Amino acid sequence: MKEQSAGKKFGVYLLIGALYFVLTLPLAGFTFDDGYSQIRFTSLMPMAAGMLFGFPGALSCALGNLVGDIYSGLDIYCIFGFLGNFLMGWLPYKLWHTLFFFDNHTPKYLETSNSIVKFVSISVITSCASVGTIAAGGQLLQGFSFGTFFLPVSLEYYDLSLLGGILIFQICLTVFGIKPRIPQKAYAKKYQRRRFTIDYILAGVIVISSIIVTSLTFNLKLQDSTMINSLCTAILICSLVLACLPIDRGPKGEKVEEKYIPVIGMKSQFVTIFLLILCAFLVVFTIVCYRILSVDFRYFTAGLGTDSLLWNRIIIGVAVAGTSLILVLHLLLTTIERRVINPVEGVTEYARQFLAGDKIDNDKLTILRAGNELDDLGESVNVMTDNIRDFIEDIRQRTAKEERMAVELSVARNIQQGLLPEDWHGTGFDLVPYIKPAREVGGDFYHFSQLDEDRIFICIADVSGKDISAAMFMVQAKILIEANCKLPADEMLTLVNNTLSRSNKAMMFVTAFAGIIDRKNKTISYGNAGHNPPICLNNGKVCWLDDYADFVLGPMEGVEYKLTTMQIGDDFTLFIYTDGVNEAENKDHKFFTDKRLFQSVNESMKKKCSCEELIKQLESELGEFTKDAKQSDDITMLAVKIR
Amino acid sequence: MKIVKKDGETIIALEGRLDTVTAPELANIVKDLEFKKLVIALEKLEYISSAGLRALLLCQKTADQKEALMEVKNPTAAVANVMKMSGFDKVLTIKEE
């Protein structure tokens, strides 16, 4: 795996070298006046190659150039050419990670307007140092004049870096996603600006010396003065020192290894667009310059040096135009950053943090005024987050309230269930009650009590509704019925109804079946206040007790209730229930129905089942029927049998 | 629920189920209506729960307060059965046509 990637890397370096060589070819036939400098498109590459791949990238460029030199004629100056071309790649890599940090010392690339300025500055220093090295070599060995070589070649490097180098680098990072080599050493230590002052001084010396020597030697025959020679030596030495100074200076910091953050997002997109504009403009500018100037030159001048002059003018023109455009674009980009990108980034970052739950407290989004719609966006975000906070708080309070309610309801449920009689422990009768409320509290209830050895009072009732109001009404009704259970059913119901209806504005009502079974006299006497008809087994026959029903209890005062007395046999069994049984709903909202209820009870009664078996059987049938459905109503049943 | 006013009668035609969910709506609507005679048509009412019965009682109470008449018309078999069972047939004016 490692070897493969090493091989792949080597392939990339080889490709850079080859490309570099190829780029020396197109205008190889043309040389400037000094006979040494050529127009070479190679300058498109070294900055990108160096910043992407570091030392090997720079070396590949230098080797590619060397091959080009060999092709066009090898001489002693090729050593300086090799050195200079190496610096063209190496210096950008080194300077990028050590100088011009406007804010944090982190490996960032072309994302801001300042980073473009940084790129241009480094390109100026590099062009002076690298081309200066070659030119100084030529001057010192008396091969060619510094100025005549330096001016066109260094500007050519500068032009092509602006026109293409910067764009190629950006495209490699953003489009091809190449991960640039980062000198971890440079970031491992605490960055102190003063430790790099020497680099700035060296760079300054190189740039200023280059300009001075150029102005002294341009358009003059090769001359041999001590001052020029010493300045050239200075450029040479300063460039080499600048290249060799260690990349990691400063006290050891606790800094963790800096990771490369891919260049993505709006900032870099804007930078890419601007670089494309810059490139397109300069290409058009160059072509137009060439067309216009070449026509002029053909008419007005003749003789040797014409082409040289033409190209010099074009190169200078492009440098001036490029620099101006960079300044304008920088201004534009700065404005866009301040008015668009930074506010948007602020909002995005705030939203991200809010989403992650970091800013759930009272932090507000603060962005600098942009003077456009983004201000509104910022305010809206603040309003929105405020609302969300309120909602969250609201939900929190509601949940707490609900929990409190649930606790209170469970207490209420206990009280309500406590009102119902305990399991049957009396004599002479077999009796089993069953209740299953649909909610915490319900409206159904039953009551039974042994009046004497042979008589038992039984009652089942259902309050309309199944909420708290139903539960409260139920308690009232239950207490009234219990207190009057010794009365005959008709009198008891009349009394209860009159009491309930006296204070019942809400028109709540309760349906009830109540009766007294007398096993000595073999009778049952009962009254029905609008309740579901019971089912009974009497003398071997199972039937509904649905002969009649009076009005429900509660809404209307003065209703007369009827008492029915029936002779019963030894096998008498009574099953009473509420509408939660026959109207139990399954998941398709179908009812259990009276028919099915009767079938089940009939079967159990015919088999002479005990009350417990009867209730169990019905419970399991209901359970089967209502499987996966939410219980819609309280389910209450009671079975009683003479022993 | 459809409400039609015709010849001094206000007719409310109920459909589907009159239960805990739908019943309060009926009671509230009737409370806000002005009428001399209220007819609640039940031809299309499939099911009535105890909450529904209570809503009918509240309607009757409202009608009494307004000194208006109220009648329940053409209940379906299921609904008529419930009304008979609960004794409501003795309290409400039920008309079959």
XYZ file of C-alpha atoms in Angstrom:
740
model
C 0.000 0.000 0.000
C 2.723 2.427 1.029
C 4.952 1.493 -1.882
C 2.111 1.975 -4.268
C 1.423 5.468 -2.955
C 5.154 6.211 -3.081
C 5.139 5.091 -6.708
C 2.112 7.201 -7.370
C 3.835 10.216 -5.839
C 6.910 9.638 -7.940
C 4.669 9.518 -10.987
C 3.174 12.875 -10.073
C 6.639 14.434 -9.646
C 7.734 12.986 -12.969
C 4.633 14.439 -14.580
C 5.410 17.869 -13.122
C 8.973 17.691 -14.466
C 7.793 16.575 -17.896
C 5.105 19.247 -18.059
C 7.635 21.821 -16.989
C 9.942 20.791 -19.798
C 7.113 20.856 -22.331
C 6.192 24.376 -21.260
C 9.730 25.586 -22.076
C 9.198 24.652 -25.718
C 6.496 26.824 -27.384
C 8.526 30.019 -27.732
C 11.949 28.441 -27.393
C 13.111 29.982 -30.660
C 12.824 33.480 -29.302
C 15.363 34.981 -26.955
C 15.607 38.438 -25.466
C 18.443 40.841 -26.288
C 20.814 39.327 -23.792
C 20.573 36.027 -25.626
C 19.849 34.083 -22.504
C 16.358 34.796 -21.360
C 13.394 33.262 -23.125
C 9.669 33.487 -22.887
C 8.773 30.384 -20.974
C 5.274 29.417 -19.827
C 6.900 27.369 -17.107
C 6.170 30.103 -14.600
C 2.560 28.909 -14.488
C 3.666 25.899 -12.537
C 6.264 26.308 -9.815
C 4.124 28.172 -7.287
C 1.332 25.612 -7.528
C 3.735 22.647 -7.615
C 5.749 23.950 -4.675
C 2.756 24.796 -2.507
C 1.075 21.498 -3.264
C 4.035 19.137 -2.950
C 6.789 21.094 -1.184
C 10.430 20.118 -1.737
C 9.933 17.318 -4.289
C 7.523 19.488 -6.258
C 10.063 22.301 -6.430
C 12.843 19.867 -7.356
C 10.753 18.417 -10.186
C 10.296 21.920 -11.586
C 14.014 22.622 -11.388
C 14.840 19.348 -13.118
C 12.244 20.011 -15.814
C 13.847 23.374 -16.463
C 17.305 21.793 -16.558
C 16.164 19.429 -19.282
C 14.797 22.434 -21.170
C 18.138 24.211 -20.797
C 20.025 21.175 -22.023
C 17.702 21.055 -24.989
C 18.352 24.692 -25.883
C 22.069 24.652 -25.081
C 23.830 23.767 -21.869
C 26.251 26.221 -20.254
C 27.604 27.267 -16.863
C 24.597 29.520 -16.187
C 22.330 26.503 -16.150
C 23.495 25.917 -12.575
C 21.937 29.219 -11.606
C 18.936 28.397 -13.742
C 18.486 25.158 -11.833
C 18.882 26.926 -8.508
C 16.532 29.750 -9.511
C 13.816 27.408 -10.764
C 14.062 25.371 -7.582
C 13.557 28.542 -5.540
C 10.501 29.363 -7.679
C 8.794 26.318 -6.206
C 10.420 26.064 -2.802
C 10.087 29.674 -1.631
C 6.287 29.894 -2.075
C 5.918 26.669 -0.062
C 8.194 27.879 2.679
C 7.015 31.483 2.834
C 3.335 30.504 2.735
C 3.671 28.601 5.964
C 5.962 31.046 7.768
C 5.101 34.610 6.731
C 2.101 36.911 6.321
C -0.263 35.509 8.897
C -3.003 38.061 9.304
C -4.912 36.263 12.000
C -4.301 32.765 13.306
C -1.273 30.690 12.521
C -3.151 27.861 10.852
C -2.699 26.192 7.485
C -5.232 28.016 5.370
C -5.190 28.599 1.669
C -7.038 30.885 -0.718
C -10.207 31.639 1.204
C -10.085 35.342 1.928
C -9.180 38.559 0.196
C -6.154 38.790 2.457
C -4.935 35.414 1.327
C -4.824 36.709 -2.241
C -2.672 39.599 -1.089
C -0.476 37.071 0.680
C -0.171 35.040 -2.507
C 0.748 38.118 -4.554
C 3.317 39.270 -1.975
C 4.949 35.865 -1.916
C 4.957 35.774 -5.683
C 6.789 39.154 -5.773
C 9.429 38.007 -3.267
C 9.858 34.673 -5.028
C 10.185 36.213 -8.453
C 12.859 38.636 -7.193
C 14.763 35.968 -5.278
C 14.639 33.213 -7.883
C 15.097 35.251 -11.053
C 17.505 37.496 -9.126
C 19.609 34.446 -8.357
C 19.916 33.529 -12.030
C 20.497 37.120 -13.118
C 23.084 37.669 -10.376
C 24.886 34.552 -11.538
C 24.974 35.874 -15.086
C 26.157 39.288 -13.927
C 28.873 37.963 -11.608
C 30.243 35.552 -14.236
C 29.982 38.386 -16.768
C 27.690 36.307 -18.971
C 24.842 38.766 -19.330
C 23.580 41.994 -17.803
C 21.435 41.646 -14.656
C 18.817 44.135 -15.703
C 18.174 42.910 -19.213
C 17.620 39.398 -17.892
C 15.874 40.209 -14.654
C 13.218 42.610 -15.828
C 11.457 40.470 -18.437
C 11.908 37.142 -16.665
C 10.873 38.216 -13.178
C 7.830 40.069 -14.525
C 7.036 37.070 -16.684
C 7.062 34.925 -13.568
C 4.885 37.461 -11.755
C 2.462 37.775 -14.696
C 2.019 34.081 -15.123
C 1.577 33.522 -11.384
C -1.278 36.033 -11.362
C -2.721 34.847 -14.627
C -2.535 31.119 -14.078
C -0.439 29.957 -11.148
C -2.866 31.089 -8.471
C -5.854 29.697 -10.377
C -4.169 26.354 -11.059
C -3.403 26.041 -7.357
C -6.976 26.883 -6.369
C -8.434 24.447 -8.900
C -6.109 21.671 -7.727
C -7.403 22.167 -4.183
C -11.094 22.740 -4.807
C -11.888 20.835 -7.994
C -9.402 17.951 -7.878
C -9.389 17.877 -4.101
C -5.629 17.435 -3.918
C -4.467 17.538 -0.321
C -1.479 19.861 -0.145
C 1.618 18.929 1.805
C 1.712 20.854 5.071
C 4.986 21.252 6.980
C 3.725 20.038 10.352
C 6.962 21.218 11.914
C 6.062 24.823 11.152
C 2.787 24.534 13.042
C 4.016 22.360 15.877
C 5.563 25.321 17.635
C 4.069 28.442 19.050
C 4.153 31.091 16.344
C 5.966 34.289 17.269
C 6.062 36.954 14.647
C 9.347 38.494 15.817
C 11.234 35.263 15.152
C 10.490 35.694 11.471
C 11.536 39.356 11.216
C 14.789 38.233 9.613
C 12.827 36.674 6.741
C 11.003 39.916 6.096
C 14.315 41.816 6.151
C 15.943 39.372 3.729
C 12.940 39.539 1.425
C 13.073 43.346 1.554
C 16.793 43.380 0.751
C 16.284 41.028 -2.186
C 13.406 43.034 -3.677
C 15.051 46.445 -3.191
C 18.475 45.288 -4.392
C 16.896 43.704 -7.459
C 15.158 46.968 -8.336
C 18.335 49.015 -7.772
C 20.548 46.702 -9.843
C 17.931 46.529 -12.588
C 17.706 50.283 -12.815
C 21.507 50.492 -12.926
C 22.000 47.825 -15.570
C 18.961 47.881 -17.787
C 19.575 48.996 -21.334
C 23.280 49.291 -20.607
C 26.013 47.108 -21.883
C 27.328 44.528 -19.513
C 29.488 46.356 -16.969
C 31.729 45.282 -14.177
C 31.407 47.614 -11.197
C 32.085 46.708 -7.585
C 28.787 48.096 -6.412
C 26.712 46.099 -8.861
C 28.698 42.979 -8.146
C 28.351 43.338 -4.414
C 24.604 43.932 -4.720
C 24.311 40.844 -6.915
C 26.256 38.850 -4.352
C 23.868 40.163 -1.691
C 20.821 39.052 -3.686
C 22.386 35.630 -4.210
C 23.300 35.154 -0.574
C 20.048 36.581 0.799
C 18.000 34.301 -1.466
C 19.932 31.231 -0.381
C 19.704 32.190 3.295
C 15.989 32.839 2.949
C 15.575 29.414 1.370
C 17.646 27.658 4.005
C 16.395 29.289 7.237
C 14.614 26.686 9.345
C 10.881 26.507 8.920
C 10.200 25.777 12.600
C 11.170 28.544 14.926
C 9.783 29.531 18.273
C 9.191 28.019 21.673
C 7.614 24.614 21.889
C 3.897 25.065 22.194
C 1.244 22.671 23.365
C -0.206 22.888 19.900
C -1.705 19.743 18.565
C -1.015 18.727 15.023
C -2.774 21.033 12.613
C -5.072 19.174 10.290
C -5.716 20.237 6.754
C -9.217 21.652 6.390
C -10.421 21.225 2.812
C -10.990 24.500 1.000
C -14.758 24.586 0.636
C -17.560 27.012 1.211
C -18.713 30.335 -0.035
C -15.448 32.177 0.625
C -13.352 29.947 -1.556
C -16.065 29.896 -4.223
C -15.915 33.675 -4.440
C -12.115 33.555 -4.554
C -12.249 31.020 -7.388
C -14.672 33.200 -9.341
C -12.396 36.207 -8.922
C -9.373 34.237 -9.988
C -11.227 33.103 -13.099
C -12.105 36.729 -13.869
C -8.494 37.711 -13.324
C -7.226 34.933 -15.575
C -9.723 35.648 -18.358
C -9.013 39.351 -18.216
C -5.245 38.919 -18.379
C -5.408 36.423 -21.234
C -7.590 38.769 -23.272
C -5.412 41.705 -22.286
C -2.246 39.893 -23.400
C -3.699 38.888 -26.745
C -5.041 42.367 -27.431
C -1.720 43.957 -26.409
C 0.174 41.615 -28.664
C -2.078 42.235 -31.657
C -2.042 46.013 -31.303
C 1.608 46.394 -30.431
C 2.854 44.000 -33.093
C 1.064 45.983 -35.796
C 2.477 49.263 -34.441
C 5.947 47.823 -34.247
C 5.825 46.575 -37.824
C 4.982 50.072 -39.074
C 7.161 52.304 -36.961
C 10.294 50.419 -36.180
C 12.545 47.937 -37.822
C 15.610 46.001 -37.080
C 17.087 44.020 -34.284
C 15.540 44.060 -30.817
C 12.025 44.808 -31.991
C 10.517 41.565 -30.750
C 12.384 41.914 -27.521
C 10.969 45.361 -26.944
C 7.501 44.193 -27.931
C 7.522 41.365 -25.435
C 9.013 43.564 -22.734
C 6.165 46.006 -23.175
C 3.558 43.283 -23.130
C 5.015 41.765 -19.977
C 5.190 45.115 -18.220
C 1.652 45.947 -19.379
C 0.254 42.691 -18.039
C 2.068 43.154 -14.739
C 0.594 46.631 -14.293
C -2.899 45.547 -15.380
C -2.780 42.407 -13.240
C -1.658 44.264 -10.149
C -4.328 46.932 -10.611
C -7.023 44.350 -11.105
C -5.862 42.451 -8.041
C -6.171 45.647 -6.003
C -9.679 46.285 -7.328
C -10.737 42.699 -6.800
C -9.279 42.751 -3.325
C -11.387 45.759 -2.502
C -14.467 44.090 -3.978
C -13.826 40.815 -2.207
C -13.294 42.588 1.091
C -16.633 44.322 0.672
C -18.392 41.082 -0.204
C -16.756 39.382 2.739
C -17.937 42.043 5.109
C -21.413 42.417 3.680
C -22.277 38.883 2.616
C -19.878 36.113 3.483
C -19.120 36.914 7.111
C -22.771 37.484 8.124
C -23.845 34.296 6.328
C -21.039 32.354 7.978
C -22.023 33.828 11.322
C -25.636 32.763 10.887
C -24.631 29.320 9.611
C -22.249 28.723 12.484
C -24.825 29.929 15.008
C -27.489 27.682 13.502
C -25.086 24.738 13.565
C -24.278 25.283 17.204
C -27.905 25.819 18.069
C -28.781 22.573 16.334
C -26.080 20.772 18.252
C -27.656 22.102 21.421
C -24.706 24.270 22.430
C -26.647 27.523 22.367
C -29.835 26.567 24.058
C -29.296 29.228 26.700
C -29.631 32.920 26.205
C -26.833 33.461 23.667
C -27.887 35.731 20.852
C -26.597 35.737 17.330
C -24.484 38.826 16.787
C -23.284 39.783 13.335
C -21.832 43.057 12.163
C -24.358 45.191 10.313
C -24.258 44.276 6.643
C -26.760 46.910 5.533
C -28.803 44.448 3.507
C -31.307 41.574 3.848
C -28.847 39.645 5.954
C -29.536 41.987 8.869
C -33.165 40.913 8.696
C -32.073 37.294 8.500
C -29.981 37.757 11.614
C -32.881 39.336 13.473
C -35.263 36.632 12.256
C -32.867 33.963 13.459
C -32.773 35.602 16.863
C -36.555 35.809 17.025
C -36.810 32.220 15.854
C -34.333 30.905 18.376
C -36.087 32.887 21.088
C -39.355 31.272 20.069
C -37.798 27.837 20.031
C -36.387 28.449 23.502
C -39.822 29.530 24.666
C -41.375 26.447 23.096
C -38.845 24.204 24.728
C -39.468 25.860 28.074
C -43.196 25.605 27.491
C -42.954 21.913 26.656
C -40.765 21.381 29.692
C -43.341 23.045 31.927
C -46.207 21.224 30.302
C -44.449 17.920 30.715
C -43.826 18.686 34.357
C -47.459 19.691 34.720
C -48.607 16.534 32.983
C -46.440 14.474 35.241
C -47.951 16.204 38.238
C -51.417 15.614 36.802
C -50.602 11.953 36.238
C -49.565 11.604 39.863
C -52.727 13.368 41.008
C -54.842 11.227 38.707
C -53.299 8.051 40.016
C -54.174 9.201 43.541
C -57.714 9.929 42.347
C -57.842 6.521 40.739
C -56.847 4.884 43.982
C -59.560 6.789 45.824
C -62.133 5.855 43.192
C -61.172 2.205 43.161
C -61.220 2.293 46.940
C -64.888 3.271 46.849
C -65.783 0.000 45.160
C -66.457 -2.948 47.462
C -63.731 -5.532 48.008
C -64.081 -9.028 46.630
C -67.164 -10.925 47.652
C -66.829 -12.797 50.951
C -70.509 -13.196 51.768
C -72.622 -16.329 52.061
C -75.330 -17.902 49.957
C -74.229 -16.280 46.713
C -71.356 -16.549 44.304
C -70.369 -13.075 43.072
C -67.485 -11.822 40.921
C -66.998 -8.157 39.865
C -64.674 -6.902 37.148
C -63.643 -3.352 36.216
C -61.082 -2.002 33.775
C -61.140 1.804 33.306
C -60.139 3.215 29.918
C -58.318 6.112 31.535
C -56.877 6.852 34.933
C -60.294 7.653 36.345
C -63.600 6.485 34.946
C -67.358 6.794 35.139
C -68.281 3.153 35.648
C -68.949 1.627 39.020
C -70.664 -1.268 40.694
C -71.860 -1.947 44.175
C -73.018 -4.962 46.111
C -73.807 -5.655 49.722
C -75.353 -8.474 51.628
C -78.551 -7.169 53.245
C -79.158 -10.283 55.316
C -78.521 -14.002 55.125
C -80.740 -14.472 52.068
C -80.769 -11.111 50.387
C -78.131 -9.346 48.353
C -78.153 -5.902 46.787
C -76.397 -5.531 43.440
C -75.970 -2.499 41.239
C -73.997 -1.467 38.172
C -73.866 2.053 36.762
C -72.246 4.103 34.023
C -71.784 7.880 34.104
C -71.849 9.629 30.732
C -68.255 10.458 29.807
C -65.104 9.053 31.284
C -63.137 12.095 32.380
C -62.659 13.772 35.724
C -66.146 15.321 35.718
C -67.573 11.831 35.127
C -65.480 10.504 37.976
C -66.736 13.202 40.336
C -70.333 12.599 39.322
C -69.729 8.888 39.791
C -68.556 9.428 43.361
C -71.702 11.389 44.153
C -73.958 8.756 42.582
C -72.072 5.890 44.190
C -72.394 7.333 47.677
C -76.110 8.027 47.205
C -76.821 4.523 45.936
C -74.769 2.878 48.658
C -76.546 4.897 51.365
C -79.994 3.913 50.051
C -79.339 0.341 48.988
C -81.718 -1.116 51.547
C -84.696 0.604 49.936
C -86.629 -1.114 47.152
C -84.989 -0.371 43.795
C -87.742 1.965 42.534
C -87.671 4.137 45.649
C -83.888 4.114 45.745
C -83.607 5.232 42.084
C -86.219 7.949 42.514
C -84.426 9.286 45.575
C -81.017 9.204 43.934
C -82.360 10.859 40.781
C -84.017 13.664 42.681
C -80.892 14.356 44.697
C -78.603 14.272 41.669
C -80.804 16.406 39.437
C -81.000 19.201 41.979
C -77.486 20.358 41.210
C -76.726 19.208 37.702
C -76.376 22.143 35.349
C -73.992 20.237 33.120
C -76.690 17.640 32.368
C -74.454 14.804 33.422
C -76.311 11.547 33.818
C -75.780 8.058 35.041
C -77.436 4.875 33.837
C -77.964 2.246 36.479
C -79.331 -1.209 37.026
C -80.068 -2.053 40.650
C -81.837 -4.936 42.267
C -82.240 -7.149 45.306
C -82.061 -10.920 44.965
C -83.888 -12.904 47.608
C -82.905 -16.580 47.556
C -85.355 -17.583 50.301
C -88.448 -16.190 48.576
C -86.939 -16.943 45.148
C -87.438 -13.441 43.741
C -85.500 -10.680 42.173
C -86.892 -7.162 42.302
C -85.097 -4.588 40.214
C -85.261 -1.212 38.571
C -83.501 -0.039 35.403
C -82.548 3.621 34.907
C -81.639 3.571 31.235
C -78.990 0.922 31.651
C -77.989 -1.890 29.292
C -80.279 -4.885 29.796
C -78.754 -7.669 31.919
C -78.591 -11.317 30.842
C -79.850 -13.992 33.174
C -80.155 -17.744 33.505
C -83.473 -18.693 34.997
C -84.929 -22.219 35.141
C -82.485 -23.466 32.498
C -83.199 -20.616 30.099
C -80.836 -17.788 29.198
C -82.462 -14.479 28.247
C -82.174 -10.689 28.202
C -83.940 -8.750 30.934
C -84.979 -6.111 28.400
C -88.670 -5.746 29.075
C -88.463 -2.034 29.738
C -86.160 0.812 30.890
C -86.811 4.087 32.661
C -85.010 7.362 32.064
C -81.420 7.827 33.189
C -80.531 9.333 36.578
C -79.534 12.963 36.879
C -80.911 15.310 34.223
C -84.528 15.574 35.252
C -86.203 15.785 38.634
C -89.388 13.863 39.453
C -88.988 10.857 37.173
C -90.895 7.840 38.410
C -89.030 4.564 38.384
C -90.711 1.197 38.093
C -90.013 -1.858 40.213
C -90.140 -5.271 38.543
C -90.334 -8.419 40.596
C -89.593 -11.766 39.013
C -89.786 -15.328 40.273
C -86.487 -17.139 39.990
C -85.340 -20.750 40.051
C -82.476 -22.424 41.940
C -80.139 -22.012 39.004
C -80.610 -18.228 38.824
C -77.517 -16.472 37.507
C -77.388 -12.748 36.637
C -74.848 -11.029 34.443
C -74.787 -7.205 34.466
C -72.311 -5.019 32.552
C -71.777 -1.553 31.094
C -71.673 -0.526 27.443
C -67.880 -0.814 27.498
C -68.461 -4.543 26.976
C -70.854 -4.748 24.045
C -69.351 -1.610 22.514
C -65.714 -2.632 22.959
C -63.968 -1.593 19.735
C -61.369 -3.534 17.795
C -58.690 -1.853 15.734
C -61.060 -1.515 12.761
C -63.526 0.358 15.012
C -66.033 -2.514 14.922
C -68.096 -3.209 18.052
C -68.084 -6.423 20.042
C -71.942 -6.347 19.735
C -74.794 -7.579 21.909
C -75.003 -10.723 19.818
C -71.496 -11.861 20.578
C -71.904 -10.885 24.222
C -75.045 -12.983 24.496
C -73.389 -15.945 22.778
C -70.508 -15.950 25.195
C -72.640 -15.536 28.322
C -75.165 -18.052 27.082
C -72.449 -20.644 26.519
C -70.941 -20.131 29.947
C -74.312 -20.189 31.692
C -75.477 -23.303 29.851
C -72.287 -25.052 30.930
C -73.120 -24.126 34.528
C -69.832 -22.293 34.831
C -68.967 -20.499 38.059
C -69.182 -16.693 38.037
C -65.410 -16.501 37.948
C -65.247 -18.768 34.884
C -67.955 -16.742 33.161
C -66.108 -13.444 33.706
C -62.728 -15.004 32.777
C -64.165 -16.424 29.559
C -65.648 -13.066 28.555
C -62.489 -11.213 29.518
C -60.375 -13.401 27.297
C -62.824 -13.043 24.401
C -62.788 -9.267 24.794
C -59.012 -9.293 25.016
C -58.782 -11.286 21.814
C -61.282 -8.999 20.074
C -59.695 -5.681 21.079
C -56.139 -6.802 20.425
C -53.928 -3.893 19.224
C -56.762 -1.399 19.729
C -56.889 1.363 22.319
C -59.530 0.745 24.967
C -62.305 3.210 24.156
C -64.491 2.952 27.245
C -64.464 1.606 30.777
C -65.238 -2.107 30.874
C -67.261 -3.213 33.912
C -69.021 -6.522 34.535
C -70.551 -8.332 37.443
C -71.861 -11.868 37.669
C -73.914 -13.201 40.572
C -75.351 -16.670 41.188
C -77.404 -18.312 43.870
C -75.522 -20.989 45.695
C -73.309 18.111 10.452
C -75.635 20.093 8.208
C -77.788 22.980 9.365
C -80.785 24.049 7.275
C -83.387 26.706 8.140
C -86.761 26.119 6.586
C -90.249 27.480 7.375
C -89.264 28.677 10.836
C -87.662 25.307 11.563
C -84.001 24.811 12.127
C -82.970 21.360 10.987
C -79.670 19.849 12.052
C -78.836 16.662 10.169
C -76.301 14.488 11.936
C -74.091 11.934 10.231
C -71.766 9.166 11.339
C -71.041 9.033 15.046
C -72.160 11.265 17.869
C -69.617 10.499 20.580
C -67.179 12.113 23.017
C -65.357 13.759 20.117
C -68.308 15.150 18.140
C -70.931 15.706 20.823
C -69.573 18.958 22.359
C -69.706 20.569 18.899
C -73.440 19.885 18.584
C -74.215 21.305 22.033
C -72.138 24.424 21.367
C -73.688 25.058 17.955
C -77.217 24.747 19.251
C -76.431 27.095 22.130
C -75.555 29.836 19.646
C -78.497 29.254 17.264
C -81.717 31.252 17.203
C -84.781 29.133 16.550
C -88.426 28.605 17.367
C -88.327 24.941 16.501
C -85.317 22.698 16.366
C -85.358 19.409 14.477
C -82.463 17.030 14.886
C -82.502 14.604 11.975
C -80.876 11.269 12.699
C -81.424 9.349 9.434
C -77.708 9.117 8.869
C -76.487 8.787 12.444
C -74.955 5.350 12.855
C -73.929 5.475 16.478
C -74.669 7.488 19.578
C -72.686 7.216 22.779
C -73.651 8.376 26.259
C -71.841 11.648 25.535
C -74.058 11.974 22.456
C -77.165 11.387 24.531
C -75.982 14.036 26.934
C -75.513 16.450 24.030
C -79.159 15.836 23.030
C -80.185 16.585 26.614
C -78.190 19.817 26.518
C -79.938 20.727 23.236
C -83.300 20.066 24.872
C -82.281 22.239 27.805
C -81.222 25.031 25.437
C -84.514 24.759 23.587
C -86.428 24.923 26.871
C -84.537 28.066 27.862
C -85.332 29.665 24.518
C -88.942 28.533 24.940
C -88.638 26.704 21.683
C -89.637 23.229 20.607
C -87.232 20.450 19.874
C -87.796 17.127 18.233
C -85.632 14.234 17.162
C -86.532 12.740 13.828
C -86.131 9.328 12.200
C -83.441 7.701 14.337
C -81.784 4.665 12.787
C -82.469 1.273 14.366
C -79.240 1.292 16.358
C -79.824 4.786 17.699
C -83.505 4.126 18.403
C -82.493 1.038 20.357
C -80.081 3.031 22.524
C -82.740 5.665 23.133
C -85.262 3.068 24.132
C -82.780 1.314 26.395
C -81.800 4.505 28.176
C -85.370 5.757 28.516
C -84.651 8.774 26.349
C -87.670 7.916 24.233
C -89.751 8.919 27.216
C -88.109 12.328 27.550
C -87.350 13.509 24.032
C -89.965 14.076 21.368
C -89.143 11.434 18.784
C -90.925 11.548 15.437
C -90.876 8.934 12.724
C -91.822 9.872 9.188
